[in-house]
């Protein structure tokens, strides 16, 4: 169901988008999202639907999110035809070495222009509930 | 890319598994998971890989999770060939009417035996971080 080159390509796309994200640039993700992308993160009341909604959500934080370094832990790509499901744990460190840990699921779809994200889900790893 | 009947089938599978889950029965999910299922929830340090790991995780809580009522809010199914991505917000209420809100992504894969889950991601909606 999978091939090494597809796995490498998907992980490479994600890693490059994350590199830009950690430099304050959300366009790395926006450029590889399909128009129908849907999106979850813990600060949202409901799922965001569509690239326009995600763009409107990301633009105000352009230049504001920085990480000194990050890592994708244990990335896995499950390929089902023209769909690829990437899951990984993400860890990043800010300038004061504070660690942030996340769970992430990305679903990519193969298009004429390359692989595009149709679903993103970010959530905190073991958050402390108040 | 989608069809009404596939959407209805996927949402129906999920709703029935949730109905059993909310009665303390994790087998509703385990029975519709593929062997290669991967799983995130906020209490885990890392992704769980495989049906055996998920079964071992769920069995100790059999009979312990109950919800008086629940709802899938705004479910969406994105079909890509033999893959189907279901996203929804989930709300449940316990006996004292305490409300619990979650984000959920399920990726299903079409098999000879029907649709099976290959990826589950549960996360809290707007958690309060300590």
CSV table of C-alpha atoms in Angstrom, one decimal:
chain,number,residue,atom,x,y,z
A,1,UNK,CA,0.0,0.0,0.0
A,2,UNK,CA,2.9,2.4,0.3
A,3,UNK,CA,6.2,3.2,-1.3
A,4,UNK,CA,9.4,4.6,0.1
A,5,UNK,CA,9.5,7.5,-2.4
A,6,UNK,CA,5.9,8.6,-1.6
A,7,UNK,CA,6.7,8.5,2.1
A,8,UNK,CA,9.8,10.5,1.7
A,9,UNK,CA,8.0,13.0,-0.5
A,10,UNK,CA,5.2,13.6,2.0
A,11,UNK,CA,7.5,13.8,5.0
A,12,UNK,CA,9.7,16.2,3.1
A,13,UNK,CA,6.7,18.5,2.2
A,14,UNK,CA,5.6,18.5,5.8
A,15,UNK,CA,9.1,19.2,7.1
A,16,UNK,CA,9.7,22.1,4.8
A,17,UNK,CA,6.3,23.6,5.7
A,18,UNK,CA,7.1,23.3,9.4
A,19,UNK,CA,10.5,24.9,8.9
A,20,UNK,CA,8.8,27.9,7.4
A,21,UNK,CA,6.1,27.9,10.1
A,22,UNK,CA,8.8,27.9,12.8
A,23,UNK,CA,10.2,31.0,11.1
A,24,UNK,CA,6.9,32.8,11.3
A,25,UNK,CA,5.8,32.0,7.7
A,26,UNK,CA,2.4,30.2,7.4
A,27,UNK,CA,2.6,30.3,3.6
A,28,UNK,CA,4.6,27.0,3.6
A,29,UNK,CA,1.4,25.3,4.7
A,30,UNK,CA,-1.1,27.4,2.8
A,31,UNK,CA,0.8,26.8,-0.5
A,32,UNK,CA,0.4,23.0,-0.1
A,33,UNK,CA,-3.2,23.0,1.0
A,34,UNK,CA,-6.0,22.0,-1.4
A,35,UNK,CA,-9.0,24.4,-1.7
A,36,UNK,CA,-11.2,21.9,0.3
A,37,UNK,CA,-8.8,21.7,3.3
A,38,UNK,CA,-10.4,21.3,6.7
A,39,UNK,CA,-8.5,22.1,9.9
A,40,UNK,CA,-8.6,21.5,13.7
A,41,UNK,CA,-6.4,23.0,16.4
A,42,UNK,CA,-7.2,23.4,20.1
A,43,UNK,CA,-7.9,27.1,20.0
A,44,UNK,CA,-10.9,26.7,17.7
A,45,UNK,CA,-14.5,26.2,18.8
A,46,UNK,CA,-15.2,24.3,15.6
A,47,UNK,CA,-13.5,22.8,12.5
A,48,UNK,CA,-12.3,25.4,9.9
A,49,UNK,CA,-13.5,24.5,6.4
A,50,UNK,CA,-11.7,25.6,3.3
A,51,UNK,CA,-8.5,27.3,2.3
A,52,UNK,CA,-10.0,30.8,2.5
A,53,UNK,CA,-11.0,30.2,6.1
A,54,UNK,CA,-7.6,28.8,7.0
A,55,UNK,CA,-5.8,31.7,5.2
A,56,UNK,CA,-7.9,34.2,7.2
A,57,UNK,CA,-7.0,32.4,10.4
A,58,UNK,CA,-3.2,32.2,9.7
A,59,UNK,CA,-2.6,35.7,8.2
A,60,UNK,CA,-2.9,37.6,11.6
A,61,UNK,CA,-0.2,35.4,13.1
A,62,UNK,CA,2.3,35.8,10.3
A,63,UNK,CA,5.7,36.7,11.8
A,64,UNK,CA,4.6,35.9,15.3
A,65,UNK,CA,5.3,32.2,15.7
A,66,UNK,CA,9.0,31.3,16.0
A,67,UNK,CA,10.7,28.2,17.2
A,68,UNK,CA,14.4,27.8,17.6
A,69,UNK,CA,14.3,24.1,16.6
A,70,UNK,CA,11.8,21.3,16.1
A,71,UNK,CA,11.6,17.7,15.3
A,72,UNK,CA,9.1,15.3,13.7
A,73,UNK,CA,9.0,12.2,15.9
A,74,UNK,CA,8.3,8.8,14.4
A,75,UNK,CA,6.5,10.0,11.3
A,76,UNK,CA,4.3,7.4,9.5
A,77,UNK,CA,2.7,7.6,6.1
A,78,UNK,CA,-0.3,5.4,5.3
A,79,UNK,CA,-0.9,5.5,1.5
A,80,UNK,CA,-4.4,4.5,0.2
A,81,UNK,CA,-4.4,5.1,-3.6
A,82,UNK,CA,-4.3,8.9,-4.1
A,83,UNK,CA,-4.6,9.6,-0.4
A,84,UNK,CA,-1.7,9.7,2.1
A,85,UNK,CA,-2.2,9.9,5.9
A,86,UNK,CA,0.8,11.4,7.7
A,87,UNK,CA,0.9,11.1,11.5
A,88,UNK,CA,3.7,12.2,13.8
A,89,UNK,CA,4.5,13.7,17.2
A,90,UNK,CA,6.0,17.2,16.9
A,91,UNK,CA,8.3,18.8,19.4
A,92,UNK,CA,9.5,22.4,19.3
A,93,UNK,CA,11.6,24.6,21.5
A,94,UNK,CA,11.4,28.4,21.8
A,95,UNK,CA,14.3,30.8,22.5
A,96,UNK,CA,14.2,30.0,26.2
A,97,UNK,CA,14.2,26.2,25.5
A,98,UNK,CA,10.6,25.7,26.6
A,99,UNK,CA,9.4,22.5,25.0
A,100,UNK,CA,6.1,22.2,23.2
A,101,UNK,CA,4.6,18.8,22.3
A,102,UNK,CA,1.9,18.1,19.7
A,103,UNK,CA,0.1,15.3,18.0
A,104,UNK,CA,-0.5,15.9,14.3
A,105,UNK,CA,-2.5,14.2,11.5
A,106,UNK,CA,-2.2,15.4,8.0
A,107,UNK,CA,-4.2,13.9,5.1
A,108,UNK,CA,-2.7,14.6,1.7
A,109,UNK,CA,-4.4,14.1,-1.7
A,110,UNK,CA,-2.5,13.5,-4.9
A,111,UNK,CA,-3.3,16.2,-7.5
A,112,UNK,CA,-1.9,17.2,-10.9
A,113,UNK,CA,0.2,19.8,-9.1
A,114,UNK,CA,1.5,17.4,-6.5
A,115,UNK,CA,0.4,16.3,-3.0
A,116,UNK,CA,-2.0,18.7,-1.3
A,117,UNK,CA,-3.3,18.7,2.3
A,118,UNK,CA,-7.0,18.2,2.7
A,119,UNK,CA,-7.2,17.7,6.4
A,120,UNK,CA,-5.0,19.0,9.3
A,121,UNK,CA,-5.5,18.1,13.0
A,122,UNK,CA,-3.1,19.6,15.6
A,123,UNK,CA,-3.6,18.8,19.3
A,124,UNK,CA,-1.5,19.1,22.4
A,125,UNK,CA,0.2,16.0,23.7
A,126,UNK,CA,-0.8,15.3,27.3
A,127,UNK,CA,-2.2,18.7,28.1
A,128,UNK,CA,-2.9,19.6,31.7
A,129,UNK,CA,-6.6,20.3,32.0
A,130,UNK,CA,-7.6,23.0,34.4
B,1,UNK,CA,-15.0,12.9,-5.2
B,2,UNK,CA,-17.8,11.9,-2.9
B,3,UNK,CA,-21.2,10.3,-2.9
B,4,UNK,CA,-24.1,10.6,-0.6
B,5,UNK,CA,-24.3,6.9,0.2
B,6,UNK,CA,-20.6,6.7,1.2
B,7,UNK,CA,-21.0,9.7,3.4
B,8,UNK,CA,-24.1,8.2,5.1
B,9,UNK,CA,-22.4,4.8,5.5
B,10,UNK,CA,-19.3,6.3,7.1
B,11,UNK,CA,-21.2,8.6,9.4
B,12,UNK,CA,-23.5,5.7,10.3
B,13,UNK,CA,-20.6,3.5,11.2
B,14,UNK,CA,-19.1,6.2,13.4
B,15,UNK,CA,-22.4,7.0,15.1
B,16,UNK,CA,-23.0,3.3,16.0
B,17,UNK,CA,-19.4,2.9,17.4
B,18,UNK,CA,-19.9,6.0,19.5
B,19,UNK,CA,-23.3,4.8,20.7
B,20,UNK,CA,-21.5,1.7,22.0
B,21,UNK,CA,-18.6,3.7,23.3
B,22,UNK,CA,-20.9,5.9,25.4
B,23,UNK,CA,-22.4,2.7,26.9
B,24,UNK,CA,-19.0,1.5,28.1
B,25,UNK,CA,-18.3,-0.8,25.1
B,26,UNK,CA,-15.1,-0.1,23.2
B,27,UNK,CA,-15.7,-3.1,20.8
B,28,UNK,CA,-17.8,-0.9,18.5
B,29,UNK,CA,-14.6,0.8,17.5
B,30,UNK,CA,-12.3,-2.2,17.7
B,31,UNK,CA,-14.5,-4.2,15.4
B,32,UNK,CA,-14.3,-1.5,12.6
B,33,UNK,CA,-10.6,-0.8,12.9
B,34,UNK,CA,-8.1,-2.2,10.4
B,35,UNK,CA,-5.0,-4.1,11.7
B,36,UNK,CA,-2.8,-1.1,10.8
B,37,UNK,CA,-4.9,1.5,12.7
B,38,UNK,CA,-3.0,4.3,14.4
B,39,UNK,CA,-4.4,6.4,17.2
B,40,UNK,CA,-3.9,9.7,19.0
B,41,UNK,CA,-5.7,10.9,22.1
B,42,UNK,CA,-4.6,13.6,24.6
B,43,UNK,CA,-3.7,11.2,27.4
B,44,UNK,CA,-1.0,9.4,25.3
B,45,UNK,CA,2.7,10.4,25.2
B,46,UNK,CA,3.0,9.0,21.6
B,47,UNK,CA,0.9,7.7,18.8
B,48,UNK,CA,-0.4,4.1,19.3
B,49,UNK,CA,0.3,1.9,16.3
B,50,UNK,CA,-1.8,-1.2,15.4
B,51,UNK,CA,-5.0,-2.8,16.5
B,52,UNK,CA,-3.3,-4.9,19.2
B,53,UNK,CA,-1.9,-1.8,20.9
B,54,UNK,CA,-5.3,-0.1,20.7
B,55,UNK,CA,-7.1,-3.2,22.0
B,56,UNK,CA,-4.7,-3.3,25.0
B,57,UNK,CA,-5.3,0.4,25.6
B,58,UNK,CA,-9.1,0.1,25.5
B,59,UNK,CA,-9.8,-3.1,27.3
B,60,UNK,CA,-9.0,-1.8,30.9
B,61,UNK,CA,-11.6,1.0,30.4
B,62,UNK,CA,-14.4,-1.4,29.2
B,63,UNK,CA,-17.5,-0.6,31.2
B,64,UNK,CA,-16.1,2.6,32.7
B,65,UNK,CA,-17.0,5.3,30.2
B,66,UNK,CA,-20.6,6.3,30.1
B,67,UNK,CA,-22.3,9.2,28.5
B,68,UNK,CA,-26.0,10.0,28.9
B,69,UNK,CA,-26.2,11.5,25.4
B,70,UNK,CA,-24.0,12.7,22.7
B,71,UNK,CA,-24.0,14.4,19.3
B,72,UNK,CA,-21.8,14.5,16.2
B,73,UNK,CA,-21.7,18.2,15.1
B,74,UNK,CA,-21.3,19.1,11.5
B,75,UNK,CA,-19.8,15.8,10.3
B,76,UNK,CA,-17.9,16.0,6.9
B,77,UNK,CA,-16.7,13.1,4.8
B,78,UNK,CA,-14.0,13.7,2.2
B,79,UNK,CA,-13.7,10.7,-0.1
B,80,UNK,CA,-10.5,10.1,-2.1
B,81,UNK,CA,-10.8,6.8,-3.9
B,82,UNK,CA,-10.8,4.0,-1.3
B,83,UNK,CA,-10.1,6.4,1.5
B,84,UNK,CA,-12.6,8.5,3.4
B,85,UNK,CA,-11.8,11.2,5.9
B,86,UNK,CA,-14.5,11.9,8.5
B,87,UNK,CA,-14.1,15.0,10.7
B,88,UNK,CA,-16.6,16.3,13.3
B,89,UNK,CA,-16.9,18.0,16.6
B,90,UNK,CA,-18.3,15.7,19.3
B,91,UNK,CA,-20.2,16.7,22.4
B,92,UNK,CA,-21.3,14.4,25.2
B,93,UNK,CA,-23.0,14.8,28.5
B,94,UNK,CA,-22.5,12.7,31.6
B,95,UNK,CA,-25.2,11.9,34.2
B,96,UNK,CA,-24.7,15.3,35.9
B,97,UNK,CA,-25.1,17.1,32.6
B,98,UNK,CA,-21.4,18.1,32.5
B,99,UNK,CA,-20.5,18.8,28.8
B,100,UNK,CA,-17.4,17.4,27.1
B,101,UNK,CA,-16.3,18.7,23.7
B,102,UNK,CA,-13.9,17.1,21.3
B,103,UNK,CA,-12.4,17.4,17.9
B,104,UNK,CA,-12.2,14.1,15.9
B,105,UNK,CA,-10.6,12.9,12.7
B,106,UNK,CA,-11.2,9.4,11.5
B,107,UNK,CA,-9.6,8.0,8.3
B,108,UNK,CA,-11.4,5.0,6.9
B,109,UNK,CA,-10.2,2.6,4.2
B,110,UNK,CA,-12.4,0.5,2.0
B,111,UNK,CA,-11.8,-3.2,2.4
B,112,UNK,CA,-13.5,-6.4,1.2
B,113,UNK,CA,-15.2,-6.5,4.5
B,114,UNK,CA,-16.4,-2.9,4.5
B,115,UNK,CA,-14.9,0.4,5.6
B,116,UNK,CA,-12.3,0.2,8.3
B,117,UNK,CA,-10.6,2.9,10.4
B,118,UNK,CA,-6.9,3.3,9.8
B,119,UNK,CA,-6.3,6.5,11.7
B,120,UNK,CA,-8.1,8.0,14.8
B,121,UNK,CA,-7.3,11.4,16.3
B,122,UNK,CA,-9.3,12.7,19.4
B,123,UNK,CA,-8.4,16.0,21.0
B,124,UNK,CA,-10.2,18.4,23.4
B,125,UNK,CA,-11.9,21.4,21.9
B,126,UNK,CA,-10.5,24.6,23.5
B,127,UNK,CA,-8.9,23.0,26.5
B,128,UNK,CA,-7.7,25.2,29.3
B,129,UNK,CA,-4.0,24.7,29.6
B,130,UNK,CA,-2.6,24.8,33.1
